[in-house]
Amino acid sequence: MKLLLCGPPGVGKTTIAHLAAASLGQEAVDTDDLIEKTFGKPPYELYKMYGEEKFRVLEKTTLVKLASLQHGVIALGGGILARPCEGLIIYLQASYATLFERLSRRPKLPAFLDSRQPKNSYIERVACRLPHYEAMADRTIATDSLQPESIVDIIRGCGVE
């Protein structure tokens, strides 16, 4: 079975995908890594070069590769707002304060942020995406007070093997 993790940037999709995949004996796939392998540049640079509309087209062409996977734990990019393929989708949810704190530890902030007001632009973008994450998810896990290993335990409790 494919397990897909969705949610905003900074929620921990990549970390949880790798931990869950190791726990389940499956492959971890990060769509951001897949985009970089396909186009030779990280998503951040592609977004800056081409803008959001063209980036989403590149992203969709990359997502076609996911359909052929039979098993795996897939960390979906934060801008993927519709079910890209079959599988159990888990929405990793966190408060804005938690998300922005986690995001601020990264060497680069997401390309869509306004560098003059990163927190406000992040909240605006994520607020627009939340209904989409909720709509496509089969399950939701609130991650604010959980350690990554606890999140993996909850995922395993969803019947993912």
mmCIF file of C-alpha atoms in Angstrom:
data_model
loop_
_atom_site.group_PDB
_atom_site.id
_atom_site.type_symbol
_atom_site.label_atom_id
_atom_site.label_comp_id
_atom_site.label_asym_id
_atom_site.label_seq_id
_atom_site.Cartn_x
_atom_site.Cartn_y
_atom_site.Cartn_z
ATOM 1 C CA MET A 1 0.000 0.000 0.000
ATOM 2 C CA LYS A 2 1.130 3.518 -0.700
ATOM 3 C CA LEU A 3 1.066 5.981 2.156
ATOM 4 C CA LEU A 4 1.052 9.653 1.206
ATOM 5 C CA LEU A 5 1.806 12.413 3.692
ATOM 6 C CA CYS A 6 0.376 15.843 2.974
ATOM 7 C CA GLY A 7 0.513 19.142 4.797
ATOM 8 C CA PRO A 8 2.140 22.551 4.737
ATOM 9 C CA PRO A 9 5.862 23.220 4.487
ATOM 10 C CA GLY A 10 7.530 22.693 7.843
ATOM 11 C CA VAL A 11 5.104 20.122 9.233
ATOM 12 C CA GLY A 12 7.644 17.274 8.972
ATOM 13 C CA LYS A 13 6.465 15.266 5.964
ATOM 14 C CA THR A 14 9.981 14.321 4.833
ATOM 15 C CA THR A 15 11.176 13.351 8.303
ATOM 16 C CA ILE A 16 8.071 11.266 8.981
ATOM 17 C CA ALA A 17 8.197 9.650 5.519
ATOM 18 C CA HIS A 18 11.741 8.397 6.127
ATOM 19 C CA LEU A 19 10.992 7.170 9.647
ATOM 20 C CA ALA A 20 7.722 5.505 8.631
ATOM 21 C CA ALA A 21 9.301 3.889 5.580
ATOM 22 C CA ALA A 22 12.115 2.439 7.707
ATOM 23 C CA SER A 23 9.590 1.193 10.260
ATOM 24 C CA LEU A 24 7.445 -0.419 7.562
ATOM 25 C CA GLY A 25 10.329 -1.783 5.482
ATOM 26 C CA GLN A 26 9.302 0.357 2.507
ATOM 27 C CA GLU A 27 10.861 2.996 0.302
ATOM 28 C CA ALA A 28 10.561 6.681 1.194
ATOM 29 C CA VAL A 29 9.907 9.073 -1.688
ATOM 30 C CA ASP A 30 9.953 12.841 -1.350
ATOM 31 C CA THR A 31 8.290 14.619 -4.264
ATOM 32 C CA ASP A 32 10.659 17.577 -3.830
ATOM 33 C CA ASP A 33 13.633 15.216 -4.297
ATOM 34 C CA LEU A 34 11.902 13.625 -7.282
ATOM 35 C CA ILE A 35 11.408 17.059 -8.850
ATOM 36 C CA GLU A 36 15.078 17.881 -8.311
ATOM 37 C CA LYS A 37 16.202 14.588 -9.879
ATOM 38 C CA THR A 38 13.885 15.109 -12.835
ATOM 39 C CA PHE A 39 14.705 18.751 -13.582
ATOM 40 C CA GLY A 40 18.205 19.124 -12.131
ATOM 41 C CA LYS A 41 17.320 21.943 -9.751
ATOM 42 C CA PRO A 42 15.636 22.023 -6.343
ATOM 43 C CA PRO A 43 11.981 23.096 -6.235
ATOM 44 C CA TYR A 44 12.950 26.373 -4.562
ATOM 45 C CA GLU A 45 15.052 27.394 -7.595
ATOM 46 C CA LEU A 46 12.499 26.167 -10.141
ATOM 47 C CA TYR A 47 9.764 28.145 -8.392
ATOM 48 C CA LYS A 48 11.919 31.285 -8.381
ATOM 49 C CA MET A 49 12.895 30.786 -12.047
ATOM 50 C CA TYR A 50 9.485 29.969 -13.501
ATOM 51 C CA GLY A 51 6.891 31.228 -11.039
ATOM 52 C CA GLU A 52 4.138 29.223 -9.427
ATOM 53 C CA GLU A 53 2.053 28.360 -12.489
ATOM 54 C CA LYS A 54 4.919 26.848 -14.484
ATOM 55 C CA PHE A 55 6.317 25.168 -11.364
ATOM 56 C CA ARG A 56 2.978 23.419 -10.757
ATOM 57 C CA VAL A 57 3.072 22.084 -14.334
ATOM 58 C CA LEU A 58 6.571 20.678 -13.719
ATOM 59 C CA GLU A 59 5.378 19.236 -10.419
ATOM 60 C CA LYS A 60 2.408 17.490 -12.060
ATOM 61 C CA THR A 61 4.601 15.856 -14.705
ATOM 62 C CA THR A 62 6.752 14.483 -11.891
ATOM 63 C CA LEU A 63 3.770 13.162 -9.944
ATOM 64 C CA VAL A 64 2.861 10.821 -12.788
ATOM 65 C CA LYS A 65 5.809 8.697 -11.645
ATOM 66 C CA LEU A 66 4.072 8.051 -8.319
ATOM 67 C CA ALA A 67 1.235 6.139 -9.954
ATOM 68 C CA SER A 68 3.571 3.275 -10.844
ATOM 69 C CA LEU A 69 4.707 2.725 -7.260
ATOM 70 C CA GLN A 70 2.988 -0.211 -5.576
ATOM 71 C CA HIS A 71 4.298 0.486 -2.063
ATOM 72 C CA GLY A 72 6.114 3.297 -0.350
ATOM 73 C CA VAL A 73 5.792 6.277 1.921
ATOM 74 C CA ILE A 74 5.544 9.478 -0.079
ATOM 75 C CA ALA A 75 6.105 12.983 1.284
ATOM 76 C CA LEU A 76 4.041 15.271 -0.940
ATOM 77 C CA GLY A 77 5.191 18.824 -1.587
ATOM 78 C CA GLY A 78 3.240 21.410 0.399
ATOM 79 C CA GLY A 79 1.649 22.796 -2.766
ATOM 80 C CA ILE A 80 0.121 19.489 -3.855
ATOM 81 C CA LEU A 81 -3.536 20.080 -3.108
ATOM 82 C CA ALA A 82 -5.268 17.170 -4.817
ATOM 83 C CA ARG A 83 -4.903 13.405 -4.575
ATOM 84 C CA PRO A 84 -2.045 12.578 -6.981
ATOM 85 C CA CYS A 85 -2.540 8.795 -6.927
ATOM 86 C CA GLU A 86 -4.180 5.986 -5.004
ATOM 87 C CA GLY A 87 -3.101 5.301 -1.447
ATOM 88 C CA LEU A 88 -3.841 6.252 2.133
ATOM 89 C CA ILE A 89 -3.359 10.009 2.573
ATOM 90 C CA ILE A 90 -2.490 11.307 6.014
ATOM 91 C CA TYR A 91 -2.621 15.030 6.660
ATOM 92 C CA LEU A 92 0.058 16.088 9.128
ATOM 93 C CA GLN A 93 -1.382 19.108 10.888
ATOM 94 C CA ALA A 94 0.265 21.684 13.170
ATOM 95 C CA SER A 95 -0.442 25.165 14.497
ATOM 96 C CA TYR A 96 0.910 28.186 12.637
ATOM 97 C CA ALA A 97 3.288 28.893 15.528
ATOM 98 C CA THR A 98 4.727 25.373 15.381
ATOM 99 C CA LEU A 99 4.943 25.392 11.590
ATOM 100 C CA PHE A 100 6.711 28.714 11.360
ATOM 101 C CA GLU A 101 9.111 27.821 14.180
ATOM 102 C CA ARG A 102 10.076 24.596 12.382
ATOM 103 C CA LEU A 103 10.343 26.393 9.056
ATOM 104 C CA SER A 104 12.574 29.106 10.475
ATOM 105 C CA ARG A 105 15.210 26.448 11.302
ATOM 106 C CA ARG A 106 15.677 25.711 7.588
ATOM 107 C CA PRO A 107 18.561 27.270 5.674
ATOM 108 C CA LYS A 108 16.117 28.537 3.025
ATOM 109 C CA LEU A 109 12.521 29.610 3.467
ATOM 110 C CA PRO A 110 9.972 28.538 0.835
ATOM 111 C CA ALA A 111 10.178 30.552 -2.378
ATOM 112 C CA PHE A 112 6.567 31.717 -2.103
ATOM 113 C CA LEU A 113 7.236 33.745 1.051
ATOM 114 C CA ASP A 114 7.489 37.517 1.013
ATOM 115 C CA SER A 115 10.941 38.141 2.518
ATOM 116 C CA ARG A 116 9.710 41.395 4.106
ATOM 117 C CA GLN A 117 6.882 39.657 5.990
ATOM 118 C CA PRO A 118 7.655 35.921 5.918
ATOM 119 C CA LYS A 119 5.379 34.937 8.789
ATOM 120 C CA ASN A 120 2.334 36.785 7.434
ATOM 121 C CA SER A 121 2.854 35.532 3.884
ATOM 122 C CA TYR A 122 3.289 31.975 5.196
ATOM 123 C CA ILE A 123 0.065 32.135 7.200
ATOM 124 C CA GLU A 124 -1.842 33.557 4.209
ATOM 125 C CA ARG A 125 -0.594 30.795 1.887
ATOM 126 C CA VAL A 126 -1.172 27.961 4.337
ATOM 127 C CA ALA A 127 -4.653 29.222 5.270
ATOM 128 C CA CYS A 128 -5.673 28.884 1.608
ATOM 129 C CA ARG A 129 -4.309 25.350 1.438
ATOM 130 C CA LEU A 130 -5.774 23.905 4.656
ATOM 131 C CA PRO A 131 -9.202 23.057 3.198
ATOM 132 C CA HIS A 132 -7.485 21.169 0.371
ATOM 133 C CA TYR A 133 -5.322 19.120 2.737
ATOM 134 C CA GLU A 134 -8.384 18.298 4.819
ATOM 135 C CA ALA A 135 -10.453 17.339 1.770
ATOM 136 C CA MET A 136 -7.920 14.931 0.295
ATOM 137 C CA ALA A 137 -6.879 13.296 3.571
ATOM 138 C CA ASP A 138 -8.159 9.946 4.767
ATOM 139 C CA ARG A 139 -6.748 10.633 8.235
ATOM 140 C CA THR A 140 -5.406 13.659 10.110
ATOM 141 C CA ILE A 141 -2.685 13.668 12.773
ATOM 142 C CA ALA A 142 -2.163 16.773 14.917
ATOM 143 C CA THR A 143 1.614 16.884 15.311
ATOM 144 C CA ASP A 144 2.237 19.907 17.576
ATOM 145 C CA SER A 145 3.085 18.041 20.764
ATOM 146 C CA LEU A 146 4.279 14.773 19.209
ATOM 147 C CA GLN A 147 7.766 13.468 18.596
ATOM 148 C CA PRO A 148 8.367 12.002 15.124
ATOM 149 C CA GLU A 149 8.486 8.445 16.477
ATOM 150 C CA SER A 150 5.053 8.921 18.087
ATOM 151 C CA ILE A 151 3.643 10.096 14.768
ATOM 152 C CA VAL A 152 4.992 6.936 13.121
ATOM 153 C CA ASP A 153 3.318 4.846 15.858
ATOM 154 C CA ILE A 154 -0.004 6.563 15.091
ATOM 155 C CA ILE A 155 0.483 5.914 11.368
ATOM 156 C CA ARG A 156 1.135 2.238 12.070
ATOM 157 C CA GLY A 157 -2.080 2.218 14.106
ATOM 158 C CA CYS A 158 -3.981 3.285 10.978
ATOM 159 C CA GLY A 159 -3.493 -0.222 9.609
ATOM 160 C CA VAL A 160 -0.545 0.620 7.384
ATOM 161 C CA GLU A 161 1.719 -2.384 6.954
#
